Short mmCIF file of C-alpha atoms in Angstrom, two decimals:
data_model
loop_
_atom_site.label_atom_id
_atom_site.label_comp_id
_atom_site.label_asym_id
_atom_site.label_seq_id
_atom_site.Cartn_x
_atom_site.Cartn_y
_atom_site.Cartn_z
CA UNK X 1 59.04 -23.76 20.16
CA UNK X 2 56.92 -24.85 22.86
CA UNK X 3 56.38 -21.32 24.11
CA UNK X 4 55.22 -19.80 21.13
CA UNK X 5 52.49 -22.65 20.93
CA UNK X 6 52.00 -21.90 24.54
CA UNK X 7 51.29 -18.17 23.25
CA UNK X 8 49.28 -19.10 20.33
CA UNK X 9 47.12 -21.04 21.86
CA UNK X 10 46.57 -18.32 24.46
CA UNK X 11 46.00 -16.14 21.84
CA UNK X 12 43.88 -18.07 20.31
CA UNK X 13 41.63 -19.44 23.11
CA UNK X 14 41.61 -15.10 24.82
CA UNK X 15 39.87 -14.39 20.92
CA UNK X 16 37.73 -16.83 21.48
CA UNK X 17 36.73 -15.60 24.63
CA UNK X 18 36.45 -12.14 22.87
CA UNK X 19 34.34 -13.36 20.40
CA UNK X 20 31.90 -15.83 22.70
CA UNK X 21 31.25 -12.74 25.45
CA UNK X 22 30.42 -10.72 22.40
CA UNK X 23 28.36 -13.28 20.14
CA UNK X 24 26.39 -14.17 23.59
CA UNK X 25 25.41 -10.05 24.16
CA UNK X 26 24.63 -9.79 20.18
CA UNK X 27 21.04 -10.38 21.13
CA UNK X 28 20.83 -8.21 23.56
CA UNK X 29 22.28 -5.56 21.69
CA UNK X 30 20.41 -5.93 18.04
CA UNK X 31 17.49 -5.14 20.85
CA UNK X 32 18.42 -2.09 22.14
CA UNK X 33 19.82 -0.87 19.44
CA UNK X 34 16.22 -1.53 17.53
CA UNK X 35 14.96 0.35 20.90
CA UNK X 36 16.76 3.61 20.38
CA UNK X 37 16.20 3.46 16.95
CA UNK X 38 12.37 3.55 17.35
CA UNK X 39 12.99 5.62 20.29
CA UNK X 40 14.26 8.08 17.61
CA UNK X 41 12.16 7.98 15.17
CA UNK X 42 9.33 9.06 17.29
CA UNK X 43 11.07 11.70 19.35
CA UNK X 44 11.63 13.19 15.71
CA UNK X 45 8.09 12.80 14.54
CA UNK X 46 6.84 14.13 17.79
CA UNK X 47 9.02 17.25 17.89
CA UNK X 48 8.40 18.06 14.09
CA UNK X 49 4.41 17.32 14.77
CA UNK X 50 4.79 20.08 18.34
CA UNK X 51 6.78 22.48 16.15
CA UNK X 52 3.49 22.39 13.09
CA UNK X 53 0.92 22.32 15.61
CA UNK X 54 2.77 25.38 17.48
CA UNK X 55 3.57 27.21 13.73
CA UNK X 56 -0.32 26.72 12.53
CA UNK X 57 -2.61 26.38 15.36
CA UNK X 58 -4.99 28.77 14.26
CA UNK X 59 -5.35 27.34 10.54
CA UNK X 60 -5.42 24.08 12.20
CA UNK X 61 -8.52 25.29 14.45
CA UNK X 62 -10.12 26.88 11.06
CA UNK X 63 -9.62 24.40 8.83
CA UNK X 64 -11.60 22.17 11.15
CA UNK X 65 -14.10 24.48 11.97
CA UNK X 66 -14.57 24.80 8.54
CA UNK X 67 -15.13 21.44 7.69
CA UNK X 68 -17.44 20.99 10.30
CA UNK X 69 -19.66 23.63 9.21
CA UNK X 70 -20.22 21.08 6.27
CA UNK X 71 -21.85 19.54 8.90
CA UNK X 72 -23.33 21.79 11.12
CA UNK X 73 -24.41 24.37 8.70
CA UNK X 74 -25.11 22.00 5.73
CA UNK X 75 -28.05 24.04 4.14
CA UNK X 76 -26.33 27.34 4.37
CA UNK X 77 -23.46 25.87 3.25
CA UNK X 78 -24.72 24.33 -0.12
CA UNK X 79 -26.34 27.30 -0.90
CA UNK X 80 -22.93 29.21 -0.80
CA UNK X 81 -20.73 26.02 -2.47
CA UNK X 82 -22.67 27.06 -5.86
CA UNK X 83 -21.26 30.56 -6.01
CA UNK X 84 -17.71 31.52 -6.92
CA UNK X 85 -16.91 32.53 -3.37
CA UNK X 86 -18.06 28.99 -2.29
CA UNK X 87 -15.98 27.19 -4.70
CA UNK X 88 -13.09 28.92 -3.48
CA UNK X 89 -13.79 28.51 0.22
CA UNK X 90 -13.61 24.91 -0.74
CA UNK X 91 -10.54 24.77 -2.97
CA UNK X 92 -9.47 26.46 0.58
CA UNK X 93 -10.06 23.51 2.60
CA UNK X 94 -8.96 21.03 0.37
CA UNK X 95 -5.87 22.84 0.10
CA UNK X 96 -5.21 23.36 4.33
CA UNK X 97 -6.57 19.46 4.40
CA UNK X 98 -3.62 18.69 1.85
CA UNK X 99 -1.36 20.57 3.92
CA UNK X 100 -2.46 19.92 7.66
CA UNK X 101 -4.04 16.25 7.28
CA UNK X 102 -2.07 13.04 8.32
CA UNK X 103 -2.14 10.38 5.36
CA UNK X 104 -4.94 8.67 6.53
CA UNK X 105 -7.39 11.97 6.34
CA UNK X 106 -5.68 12.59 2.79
CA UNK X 107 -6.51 9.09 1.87
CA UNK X 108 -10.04 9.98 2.81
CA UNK X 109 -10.07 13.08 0.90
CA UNK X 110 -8.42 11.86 -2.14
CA UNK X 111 -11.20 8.76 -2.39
CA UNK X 112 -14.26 11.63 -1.67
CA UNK X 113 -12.70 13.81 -4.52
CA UNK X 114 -12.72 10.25 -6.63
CA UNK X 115 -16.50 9.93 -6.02
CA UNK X 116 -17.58 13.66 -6.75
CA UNK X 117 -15.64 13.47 -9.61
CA UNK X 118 -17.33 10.29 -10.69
CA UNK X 119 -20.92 11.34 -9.82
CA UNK X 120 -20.28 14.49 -11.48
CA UNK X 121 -19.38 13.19 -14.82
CA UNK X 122 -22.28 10.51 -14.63
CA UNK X 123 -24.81 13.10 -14.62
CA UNK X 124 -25.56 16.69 -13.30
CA UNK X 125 -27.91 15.43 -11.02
CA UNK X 126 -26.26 13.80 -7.96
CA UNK X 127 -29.18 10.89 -6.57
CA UNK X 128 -30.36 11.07 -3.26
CA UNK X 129 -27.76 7.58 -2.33
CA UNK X 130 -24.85 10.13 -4.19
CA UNK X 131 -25.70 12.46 -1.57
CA UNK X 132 -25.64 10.68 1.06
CA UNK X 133 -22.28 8.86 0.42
CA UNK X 134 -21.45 12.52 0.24
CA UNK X 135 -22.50 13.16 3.49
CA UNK X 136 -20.54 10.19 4.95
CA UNK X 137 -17.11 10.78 3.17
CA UNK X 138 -17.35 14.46 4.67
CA UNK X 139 -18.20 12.91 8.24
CA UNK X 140 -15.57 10.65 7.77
CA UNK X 141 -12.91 13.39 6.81
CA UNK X 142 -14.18 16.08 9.81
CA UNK X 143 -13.82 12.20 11.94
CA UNK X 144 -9.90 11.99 10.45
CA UNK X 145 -9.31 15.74 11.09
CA UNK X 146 -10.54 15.45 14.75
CA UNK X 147 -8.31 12.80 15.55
CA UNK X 148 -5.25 14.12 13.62
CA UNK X 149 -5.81 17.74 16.42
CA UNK X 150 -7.22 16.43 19.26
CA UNK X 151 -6.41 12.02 19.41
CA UNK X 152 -9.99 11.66 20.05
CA UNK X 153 -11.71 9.10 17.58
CA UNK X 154 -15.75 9.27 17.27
CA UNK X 155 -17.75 7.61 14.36
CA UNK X 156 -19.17 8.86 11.24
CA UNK X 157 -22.40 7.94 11.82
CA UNK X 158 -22.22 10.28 15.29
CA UNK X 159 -21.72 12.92 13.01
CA UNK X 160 -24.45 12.34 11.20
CA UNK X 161 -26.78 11.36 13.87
CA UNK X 162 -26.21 14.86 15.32
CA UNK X 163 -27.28 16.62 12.31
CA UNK X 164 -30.23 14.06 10.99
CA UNK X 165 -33.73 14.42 12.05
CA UNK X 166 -35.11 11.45 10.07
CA UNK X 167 -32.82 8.53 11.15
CA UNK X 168 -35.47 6.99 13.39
CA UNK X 169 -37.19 5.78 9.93
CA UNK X 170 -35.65 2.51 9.14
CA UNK X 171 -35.44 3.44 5.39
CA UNK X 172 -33.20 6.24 6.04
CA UNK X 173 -31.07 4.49 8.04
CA UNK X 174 -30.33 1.92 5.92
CA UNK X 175 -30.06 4.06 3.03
CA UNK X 176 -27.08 6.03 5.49
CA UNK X 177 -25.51 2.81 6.84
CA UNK X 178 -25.41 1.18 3.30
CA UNK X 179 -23.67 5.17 2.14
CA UNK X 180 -21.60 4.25 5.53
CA UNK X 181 -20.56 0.89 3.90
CA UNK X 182 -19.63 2.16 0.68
CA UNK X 183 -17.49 4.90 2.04
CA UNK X 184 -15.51 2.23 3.89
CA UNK X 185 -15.09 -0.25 1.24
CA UNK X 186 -13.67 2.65 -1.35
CA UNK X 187 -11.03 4.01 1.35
CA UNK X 188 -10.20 0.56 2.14
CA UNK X 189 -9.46 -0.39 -1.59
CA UNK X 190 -8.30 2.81 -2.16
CA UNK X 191 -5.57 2.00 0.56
CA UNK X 192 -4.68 -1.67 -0.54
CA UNK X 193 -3.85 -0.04 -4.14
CA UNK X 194 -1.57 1.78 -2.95
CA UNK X 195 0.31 -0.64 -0.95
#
């Protein structure tokens, strides 16, 4: 009788043991475990973002080129946005932005599309302020598409400082920073809906 206590108590205190050495590494494992998870997770993202980059680098190099004509080439490029072919070009772009764009430079696009459309059905006449907040969400999307390709991140307002002859009069740069502002504001709101 007194052996078999011996043994359970052996028993006993050896699972004990078991359990201690394992409840004291727990920590230490929940860690690396969370580790290789992450590790995971972006060894994933980053093959599946080399294998699209390596599939569509040349749309990816057009479709930012053509945005950045919006810039560049604004006058000629509002001339040709009022014709059939234009409208197309840019149901184009949207449509390579839709598919190449992270969420953030969709988020972008979505809220720009939100403001046209608005403008649009307030009158037929966009304002000179409508325009300009045009000219910022577009900088701001051509900003989003540049870092999505190349990681580098610039501000709008470089963009538009590029492009701008008139910025030097403090009226017009108000007018741009206050467009600046309101871009901003709608993306963030636009962002905190959805979350």
């Amino acid at each position: 009788m007194e052996i078999i206590k011996i043994i359970v108590l052996v028993l006993i205190l050896g699972a004990l043991s078991v359990i201690s050495y394992f409840l004291k590494d727990s920590p230490k494992l929940y860690r690396e475990l969370k580790v290789e998870k992450r590790k995971s997770e972006n060894q994933s993202n980053l093959q599946r973002e080399a294998y699209f980059r390596q599939i569509s680098g040349k749309d990816l190099e057009r479709t930012f080129d053509e945005w950045m004509s919006l810039i560049t080439d604004l006058d000629k490029t509002m001339k040709t946005f009022g014709t059939p072919k234009g409208q197309k070009t840019y149901s184009d772009m949207v449509h390579k932005c839709l598919m190449y764009g992270s969420k953030r430079t969709v988020d972008v696009l979505s809220c720009m599309s939100q403001h046209q459309y608005t403008v649009y059905n307030q009158s037929k006449k966009n304002s000179d302020f409508d325009n300009y907040v045009t000219l910022m969400y577009v900088s701001t999307l051509i900003v989003s598409l540049k870092y999505d390709f190349t990681g580098t991140n610039i501000e709008p307002f470089q963009l538009i400082e590029t492009k701008m002859k008139d910025l030097n009069d403090q009226k017009n740069r108000e007018v741009i920073l206050e467009a600046d502002k309101k871009v901003k504001d709608e993306i963030k709101r636009y962002r905190a809906k959805k979350e």
